[in-house]
Amino acid sequence: MKTYTCQCGTPLFFGNRQCVECGLDAGWCDVCSETAAVSPEGTCVSCGTSVVPCANRTTYDVCNCFVDASLAEPGTLCRSCGMTTMVPDTSLPANVRRWALLEAAKRRLLYDFRTVGYPDDQLTALPPLAFRFLSDTPDKHVVTGHANGVITINTSEADPVHRESTRQQFGEPHRTLIGHMRHETGHFFWMREIEGRRDAEATRLFGDADANPYAETMKQYYEQGPPEDWNEQFISTYAASHPWEDFAETYAFYLDMRAVLDTLRWNAPEQVQDLGDDLPSMLATYCSAGIVLNEINRTMGLTDLVPEVVPPAVVSKLQFVHDVFESLRTGVVSQS
């Protein structure tokens, strides 16, 4: 994640809404794709465009984005908020707070896509990527998941107490909002870029999804757990449950890695001097940085930032994900 700079020289971070030094409004500009300060006259300091706040920023305070004023009408949403098709009951303050956290995670996800060069038109092609953030009701439990381009996330995941309890229950080293976003978009990515296009290679690496009925396989996983040697073939225990989940977990790890490396590149370039565009270079740098990052977290009594160990079988899967992203970014089909 890049750290930006206000016109006064103060660092601006991705989630900032105001410069802490000069007091100017700040946020993500949809025009120039930068976090920037906005002048009192409503001009983005970075690109000089007249901008107005996203309607969700002014109405609900759940967004920090600005949109092109010349294209805006009352109620105009930023690109990220426009992808959310359903939200929880906004008359409940707790729902609004949780919604804000989910939107913040989604904005980081979209930044991830920029980092890996995933084309915008792949997100908007039919069926487009969309999000529903919903809360349980007395009559219905909301299941987090993906279906035909729509990602539904139960807003309880934005409650840290619930999320930590669930993390402990399922033995997950990570359970975060951005983690949910990355995992569920893995299913979208499978639908959009793998299924019907790269079936043979995906089946070779992840297994035959069609030969493993999803409901039955998941039931067996929750009853019996992963195989004892899961860590020789999979990036996580959940990845061992079904080929679709294996792909989504591998894809999510890839986005985790790219996000951390991008943050280091912008903020600690001396740590990534040998970083190349190839997967082996990325993995080596990520694992090396992970040792330091894990020790920092342990020093503060926190869980490891990079808990995964990457066996050779998973490296091959990650190479597949990397090659697909690269082919989409460059338009050149990998021969590996």
CSV table of C-alpha atoms in Angstrom, one decimal:
chain,number,residue,atom,x,y,z
A,1,MET,CA,0.0,0.0,0.0
A,2,LYS,CA,1.4,3.3,-1.1
A,3,THR,CA,1.8,6.2,1.4
A,4,TYR,CA,0.8,9.5,-0.2
A,5,THR,CA,1.7,13.1,0.6
A,6,CYS,CA,-0.4,16.1,1.4
A,7,GLN,CA,0.4,19.5,-0.2
A,8,CYS,CA,1.9,20.5,3.2
A,9,GLY,CA,4.3,17.5,3.1
A,10,THR,CA,2.5,15.4,5.7
A,11,PRO,CA,2.1,11.7,4.9
A,12,LEU,CA,-1.4,10.7,3.8
A,13,PHE,CA,-2.5,7.1,4.3
A,14,PHE,CA,-5.0,5.1,2.3
A,15,GLY,CA,-7.8,5.4,4.8
A,16,ASN,CA,-7.3,9.1,5.8
A,17,ARG,CA,-10.2,11.5,5.6
A,18,GLN,CA,-8.2,14.6,6.6
A,19,CYS,CA,-4.7,15.8,6.8
A,20,VAL,CA,-3.7,15.8,10.5
A,21,GLU,CA,-1.3,18.7,10.0
A,22,CYS,CA,-3.0,21.3,7.7
A,23,GLY,CA,-6.6,20.1,8.2
A,24,LEU,CA,-7.6,19.8,4.6
A,25,ASP,CA,-10.1,17.1,3.7
A,26,ALA,CA,-8.5,14.1,2.2
A,27,GLY,CA,-9.4,10.8,0.7
A,28,TRP,CA,-9.2,8.5,-2.3
A,29,CYS,CA,-9.8,10.4,-5.6
A,30,ASP,CA,-11.6,8.2,-8.2
A,31,VAL,CA,-10.3,10.5,-11.0
A,32,CYS,CA,-6.5,10.1,-10.4
A,33,SER,CA,-6.6,6.9,-8.2
A,34,GLU,CA,-4.6,8.6,-5.5
A,35,THR,CA,-5.1,9.4,-1.9
A,36,ALA,CA,-5.0,13.2,-1.9
A,37,ALA,CA,-5.9,16.4,-0.1
A,38,VAL,CA,-8.8,18.4,-1.4
A,39,SER,CA,-8.8,22.2,-1.4
A,40,PRO,CA,-11.5,24.2,0.3
A,41,GLU,CA,-12.8,25.0,-3.2
A,42,GLY,CA,-13.2,21.2,-3.9
A,43,THR,CA,-10.1,20.6,-6.1
A,44,CYS,CA,-8.1,17.4,-5.8
A,45,VAL,CA,-4.6,18.6,-5.0
A,46,SER,CA,-3.1,15.6,-6.9
A,47,CYS,CA,-4.8,15.9,-10.3
A,48,GLY,CA,-6.5,19.3,-10.2
A,49,THR,CA,-10.0,18.0,-10.9
A,50,SER,CA,-13.0,19.5,-9.2
A,51,VAL,CA,-14.4,16.7,-7.0
A,52,VAL,CA,-17.2,16.1,-4.6
A,53,PRO,CA,-17.5,13.6,-1.8
A,54,CYS,CA,-19.1,10.2,-2.4
A,55,ALA,CA,-22.7,10.3,-1.2
A,56,ASN,CA,-21.9,7.6,1.4
A,57,ARG,CA,-19.2,9.8,2.8
A,58,THR,CA,-21.6,12.7,3.3
A,59,THR,CA,-24.7,10.7,4.3
A,60,TYR,CA,-23.4,7.8,6.4
A,61,ASP,CA,-19.7,8.6,6.9
A,62,VAL,CA,-18.7,5.1,5.7
A,63,CYS,CA,-16.5,6.2,2.8
A,64,ASN,CA,-13.5,8.4,2.3
A,65,CYS,CA,-13.7,8.8,-1.5
A,66,PHE,CA,-14.2,11.7,-3.9
A,67,VAL,CA,-15.7,11.6,-7.4
A,68,ASP,CA,-15.5,13.9,-10.5
A,69,ALA,CA,-17.8,16.8,-9.8
A,70,SER,CA,-18.6,17.2,-13.5
A,71,LEU,CA,-20.1,13.7,-13.6
A,72,ALA,CA,-21.8,13.8,-10.2
A,73,GLU,CA,-25.4,14.1,-9.4
A,74,PRO,CA,-27.1,14.1,-6.0
A,75,GLY,CA,-26.5,10.6,-4.5
A,76,THR,CA,-23.5,9.8,-6.8
A,77,LEU,CA,-21.4,7.0,-5.3
A,78,CYS,CA,-17.7,6.3,-5.7
A,79,ARG,CA,-16.6,3.3,-7.8
A,80,SER,CA,-16.2,1.2,-4.7
A,81,CYS,CA,-19.5,2.0,-3.0
A,82,GLY,CA,-21.3,1.6,-6.3
A,83,MET,CA,-20.4,-2.1,-6.2
A,84,THR,CA,-22.4,-2.6,-3.0
A,85,THR,CA,-25.9,-3.5,-3.9
A,86,MET,CA,-27.4,-4.2,-0.4
A,87,VAL,CA,-26.5,-2.8,3.0
A,88,PRO,CA,-27.8,-3.6,6.5
A,89,ASP,CA,-30.5,-1.6,8.3
A,90,THR,CA,-28.9,1.9,8.6
A,91,SER,CA,-31.2,2.9,11.4
A,92,LEU,CA,-29.1,0.9,13.7
A,93,PRO,CA,-25.8,2.6,14.6
A,94,ALA,CA,-23.9,-0.7,15.1
A,95,ASN,CA,-24.8,-1.7,11.5
A,96,VAL,CA,-23.5,1.6,10.1
A,97,ARG,CA,-20.2,1.1,12.0
A,98,ARG,CA,-19.8,-2.4,10.7
A,99,TRP,CA,-20.8,-1.3,7.2
A,100,ALA,CA,-18.0,1.3,7.3
A,101,LEU,CA,-15.4,-1.3,8.2
A,102,LEU,CA,-16.6,-3.6,5.4
A,103,GLU,CA,-16.4,-0.7,2.8
A,104,ALA,CA,-12.9,0.1,4.0
A,105,ALA,CA,-11.8,-3.5,3.4
A,106,LYS,CA,-13.4,-3.5,0.0
A,107,ARG,CA,-11.5,-0.3,-1.0
A,108,ARG,CA,-8.3,-2.1,-0.1
A,109,LEU,CA,-9.4,-5.1,-2.2
A,110,LEU,CA,-9.8,-2.8,-5.2
A,111,TYR,CA,-6.3,-1.4,-4.5
A,112,ASP,CA,-5.1,-5.0,-4.6
A,113,PHE,CA,-6.5,-5.5,-8.1
A,114,ARG,CA,-4.6,-2.4,-9.2
A,115,THR,CA,-1.5,-3.8,-7.7
A,116,VAL,CA,-1.7,-7.0,-9.7
A,117,GLY,CA,-2.9,-5.3,-12.8
A,118,TYR,CA,-6.3,-6.9,-13.0
A,119,PRO,CA,-8.2,-5.1,-15.7
A,120,ASP,CA,-11.2,-3.0,-14.6
A,121,ASP,CA,-13.4,-4.3,-17.4
A,122,GLN,CA,-13.1,-7.8,-15.9
A,123,LEU,CA,-14.8,-6.6,-12.8
A,124,THR,CA,-17.7,-4.9,-14.7
A,125,ALA,CA,-18.3,-7.6,-17.4
A,126,LEU,CA,-21.5,-9.5,-16.9
A,127,PRO,CA,-22.1,-10.7,-14.4
A,128,PRO,CA,-20.2,-7.9,-12.6
A,129,LEU,CA,-18.6,-8.2,-9.2
A,130,ALA,CA,-21.0,-7.0,-6.6
A,131,PHE,CA,-21.3,-7.0,-2.8
A,132,ARG,CA,-24.0,-7.5,-0.3
A,133,PHE,CA,-23.4,-6.6,3.4
A,134,LEU,CA,-26.2,-8.0,5.4
A,135,SER,CA,-27.1,-8.8,9.1
A,136,ASP,CA,-28.8,-11.7,10.6
A,137,THR,CA,-32.5,-11.3,11.4
A,138,PRO,CA,-34.7,-13.4,13.8
A,139,ASP,CA,-35.9,-15.3,10.7
A,140,LYS,CA,-32.7,-15.6,8.6
A,141,HIS,CA,-29.0,-16.3,9.1
A,142,VAL,CA,-26.8,-14.6,6.5
A,143,VAL,CA,-24.2,-17.0,5.0
A,144,THR,CA,-21.0,-15.4,3.8
A,145,GLY,CA,-20.2,-16.6,0.3
A,146,HIS,CA,-20.1,-16.0,-3.4
A,147,ALA,CA,-22.7,-16.8,-6.1
A,148,ASN,CA,-22.6,-15.7,-9.7
A,149,GLY,CA,-20.5,-12.6,-9.1
A,150,VAL,CA,-22.2,-11.5,-5.9
A,151,ILE,CA,-20.3,-11.7,-2.7
A,152,THR,CA,-22.4,-11.7,0.5
A,153,ILE,CA,-20.7,-11.0,3.8
A,154,ASN,CA,-22.4,-11.2,7.2
A,155,THR,CA,-21.8,-8.0,9.0
A,156,SER,CA,-21.1,-9.9,12.2
A,157,GLU,CA,-17.7,-10.5,10.7
A,158,ALA,CA,-17.0,-6.8,11.4
A,159,ASP,CA,-17.6,-7.4,15.1
A,160,PRO,CA,-14.1,-8.2,16.4
A,161,VAL,CA,-15.4,-10.3,19.3
A,162,HIS,CA,-17.4,-12.5,17.0
A,163,ARG,CA,-14.6,-12.7,14.5
A,164,GLU,CA,-12.0,-13.7,17.0
A,165,SER,CA,-14.3,-16.3,18.6
A,166,THR,CA,-15.0,-17.8,15.1
A,167,ARG,CA,-11.3,-17.7,14.3
A,168,GLN,CA,-10.5,-19.7,17.4
A,169,GLN,CA,-13.4,-22.1,16.8
A,170,PHE,CA,-12.1,-23.0,13.3
A,171,GLY,CA,-8.4,-22.8,14.1
A,172,GLU,CA,-7.7,-20.1,11.5
A,173,PRO,CA,-4.4,-18.2,11.8
A,174,HIS,CA,-6.1,-15.2,10.1
A,175,ARG,CA,-9.7,-14.2,10.0
A,176,THR,CA,-10.1,-10.6,8.8
A,177,LEU,CA,-12.4,-8.5,6.7
A,178,ILE,CA,-9.8,-8.1,4.0
A,179,GLY,CA,-9.2,-11.8,4.2
A,180,HIS,CA,-12.8,-12.5,3.5
A,181,MET,CA,-12.8,-10.1,0.6
A,182,ARG,CA,-9.7,-11.8,-0.9
A,183,HIS,CA,-11.0,-15.3,-0.4
A,184,GLU,CA,-14.5,-14.7,-1.8
A,185,THR,CA,-13.2,-12.9,-4.8
A,186,GLY,CA,-11.2,-16.0,-5.4
A,187,HIS,CA,-14.5,-17.7,-6.2
A,188,PHE,CA,-15.4,-14.8,-8.5
A,189,PHE,CA,-12.0,-15.1,-10.2
A,190,TRP,CA,-12.5,-18.9,-10.7
A,191,MET,CA,-15.9,-18.2,-12.3
A,192,ARG,CA,-14.6,-15.3,-14.5
A,193,GLU,CA,-11.1,-16.5,-15.5
A,194,ILE,CA,-10.6,-20.2,-14.8
A,195,GLU,CA,-13.9,-22.2,-15.4
A,196,GLY,CA,-14.3,-23.0,-19.1
A,197,ARG,CA,-11.0,-21.3,-19.9
A,198,ARG,CA,-8.2,-23.1,-18.0
A,199,ASP,CA,-10.0,-26.2,-16.8
A,200,ALA,CA,-7.3,-28.8,-17.5
A,201,GLU,CA,-4.5,-27.0,-15.7
A,202,ALA,CA,-6.7,-26.1,-12.8
A,203,THR,CA,-7.9,-29.7,-12.4
A,204,ARG,CA,-4.3,-30.9,-12.5
A,205,LEU,CA,-3.3,-28.6,-9.7
A,206,PHE,CA,-6.4,-28.3,-7.5
A,207,GLY,CA,-8.4,-31.4,-8.3
A,208,ASP,CA,-11.6,-32.1,-10.2
A,209,ALA,CA,-14.2,-29.8,-8.7
A,210,ASP,CA,-17.0,-31.5,-10.6
A,211,ALA,CA,-16.1,-34.9,-9.3
A,212,ASN,CA,-16.3,-33.7,-5.7
A,213,PRO,CA,-19.9,-32.7,-4.9
A,214,TYR,CA,-19.5,-29.5,-2.9
A,215,ALA,CA,-22.1,-30.0,-0.2
A,216,GLU,CA,-21.0,-33.6,0.5
A,217,THR,CA,-17.3,-32.7,0.5
A,218,MET,CA,-17.8,-29.7,2.9
A,219,LYS,CA,-19.9,-31.8,5.2
A,220,GLN,CA,-17.1,-34.4,5.4
A,221,TYR,CA,-14.5,-31.7,6.0
A,222,TYR,CA,-16.4,-30.2,8.9
A,223,GLU,CA,-17.1,-33.6,10.4
A,224,GLN,CA,-13.6,-35.1,9.9
A,225,GLY,CA,-11.3,-32.2,9.4
A,226,PRO,CA,-8.4,-32.0,6.9
A,227,PRO,CA,-6.1,-35.0,6.2
A,228,GLU,CA,-3.1,-35.3,8.5
A,229,ASP,CA,-0.7,-34.4,5.7
A,230,TRP,CA,-2.7,-31.3,4.6
A,231,ASN,CA,0.3,-29.0,5.0
A,232,GLU,CA,2.2,-30.9,2.3
A,233,GLN,CA,-0.4,-30.1,-0.4
A,234,PHE,CA,-2.3,-27.0,0.8
A,235,ILE,CA,-1.8,-23.5,2.0
A,236,SER,CA,-4.4,-23.9,4.8
A,237,THR,CA,-6.6,-26.5,6.4
A,238,TYR,CA,-9.6,-25.0,4.7
A,239,ALA,CA,-7.9,-25.3,1.4
A,240,ALA,CA,-8.0,-29.1,1.8
A,241,SER,CA,-11.8,-29.1,2.0
A,242,HIS,CA,-12.6,-28.8,-1.8
A,243,PRO,CA,-10.9,-27.8,-5.0
A,244,TRP,CA,-12.8,-24.6,-5.2
A,245,GLU,CA,-11.7,-23.7,-1.6
A,246,ASP,CA,-8.2,-24.7,-2.4
A,247,PHE,CA,-8.1,-22.3,-5.3
A,248,ALA,CA,-9.7,-19.5,-3.3
A,249,GLU,CA,-7.3,-19.9,-0.4
A,250,THR,CA,-4.3,-20.0,-2.7
A,251,TYR,CA,-5.5,-16.9,-4.6
A,252,ALA,CA,-6.1,-15.1,-1.3
A,253,PHE,CA,-2.6,-15.9,-0.1
A,254,TYR,CA,-1.3,-14.6,-3.4
A,255,LEU,CA,-3.1,-11.3,-2.9
A,256,ASP,CA,-1.8,-11.2,0.7
A,257,MET,CA,1.7,-11.6,-0.5
A,258,ARG,CA,1.4,-8.9,-3.3
A,259,ALA,CA,-0.2,-6.5,-0.8
A,260,VAL,CA,2.6,-6.9,1.7
A,261,LEU,CA,5.3,-6.6,-0.9
A,262,ASP,CA,3.7,-3.5,-2.4
A,263,THR,CA,3.6,-1.9,1.1
A,264,LEU,CA,7.3,-2.7,1.5
A,265,ARG,CA,8.1,-1.4,-1.9
A,266,TRP,CA,6.6,2.0,-1.1
A,267,ASN,CA,7.6,2.3,2.5
A,268,ALA,CA,10.7,0.3,3.0
A,269,PRO,CA,12.3,-0.1,-0.4
A,270,GLU,CA,15.6,-1.3,1.1
A,271,GLN,CA,13.8,-4.4,2.2
A,272,VAL,CA,12.8,-5.4,-1.4
A,273,GLN,CA,15.9,-4.4,-3.4
A,274,ASP,CA,16.1,-7.8,-5.1
A,275,LEU,CA,12.4,-8.1,-5.7
A,276,GLY,CA,11.6,-9.1,-9.3
A,277,ASP,CA,8.3,-9.7,-11.2
A,278,ASP,CA,8.6,-13.4,-11.1
A,279,LEU,CA,6.9,-15.6,-8.5
A,280,PRO,CA,10.1,-17.2,-7.0
A,281,SER,CA,11.5,-13.7,-6.3
A,282,MET,CA,8.2,-12.6,-4.8
A,283,LEU,CA,8.0,-15.7,-2.6
A,284,ALA,CA,11.6,-15.5,-1.4
A,285,THR,CA,11.2,-11.8,-0.5
A,286,TYR,CA,7.9,-12.3,1.2
A,287,CYS,CA,9.1,-15.2,3.3
A,288,SER,CA,12.2,-13.4,4.3
A,289,ALA,CA,10.2,-10.3,5.3
A,290,GLY,CA,7.8,-12.5,7.0
A,291,ILE,CA,10.4,-13.7,9.5
A,292,VAL,CA,11.0,-10.1,10.6
A,293,LEU,CA,7.3,-9.2,10.5
A,294,ASN,CA,6.3,-12.2,12.6
A,295,GLU,CA,9.0,-11.4,15.2
A,296,ILE,CA,7.7,-7.8,15.4
A,297,ASN,CA,4.1,-9.1,16.0
A,298,ARG,CA,5.3,-11.6,18.6
A,299,THR,CA,7.2,-8.8,20.4
A,300,MET,CA,3.8,-7.0,20.7
A,301,GLY,CA,1.9,-10.2,21.7
A,302,LEU,CA,0.1,-10.5,18.3
A,303,THR,CA,-0.4,-13.4,16.0
A,304,ASP,CA,2.0,-14.0,13.2
A,305,LEU,CA,1.5,-11.8,10.1
A,306,VAL,CA,2.8,-14.5,7.8
A,307,PRO,CA,1.9,-17.8,9.4
A,308,GLU,CA,1.9,-19.9,6.3
A,309,VAL,CA,4.6,-22.4,5.2
A,310,VAL,CA,4.6,-22.8,1.4
A,311,PRO,CA,5.4,-26.4,0.3
A,312,PRO,CA,6.4,-27.2,-3.3
A,313,ALA,CA,2.9,-28.3,-4.3
A,314,VAL,CA,1.5,-24.9,-3.2
A,315,VAL,CA,4.3,-23.1,-5.1
A,316,SER,CA,3.0,-24.7,-8.3
A,317,LYS,CA,-0.5,-23.5,-7.5
A,318,LEU,CA,0.7,-20.0,-6.8
A,319,GLN,CA,2.6,-20.0,-10.1
A,320,PHE,CA,-0.7,-20.8,-11.8
A,321,VAL,CA,-2.5,-17.9,-10.1
A,322,HIS,CA,0.5,-15.6,-10.9
A,323,ASP,CA,0.5,-16.6,-14.6
A,324,VAL,CA,-3.2,-16.0,-15.0
A,325,PHE,CA,-2.9,-12.5,-13.5
A,326,GLU,CA,0.1,-11.8,-15.7
A,327,SER,CA,-1.6,-12.9,-18.8
A,328,LEU,CA,-4.6,-10.7,-18.0
A,329,ARG,CA,-2.3,-7.7,-17.2
A,330,THR,CA,-0.1,-8.1,-20.3
A,331,GLY,CA,-2.4,-9.8,-22.8
A,332,VAL,CA,0.3,-12.5,-23.2
A,333,VAL,CA,-0.6,-16.1,-22.5
A,334,SER,CA,2.0,-17.8,-20.3
A,335,GLN,CA,3.7,-20.9,-21.7
A,336,SER,CA,4.6,-22.4,-18.3
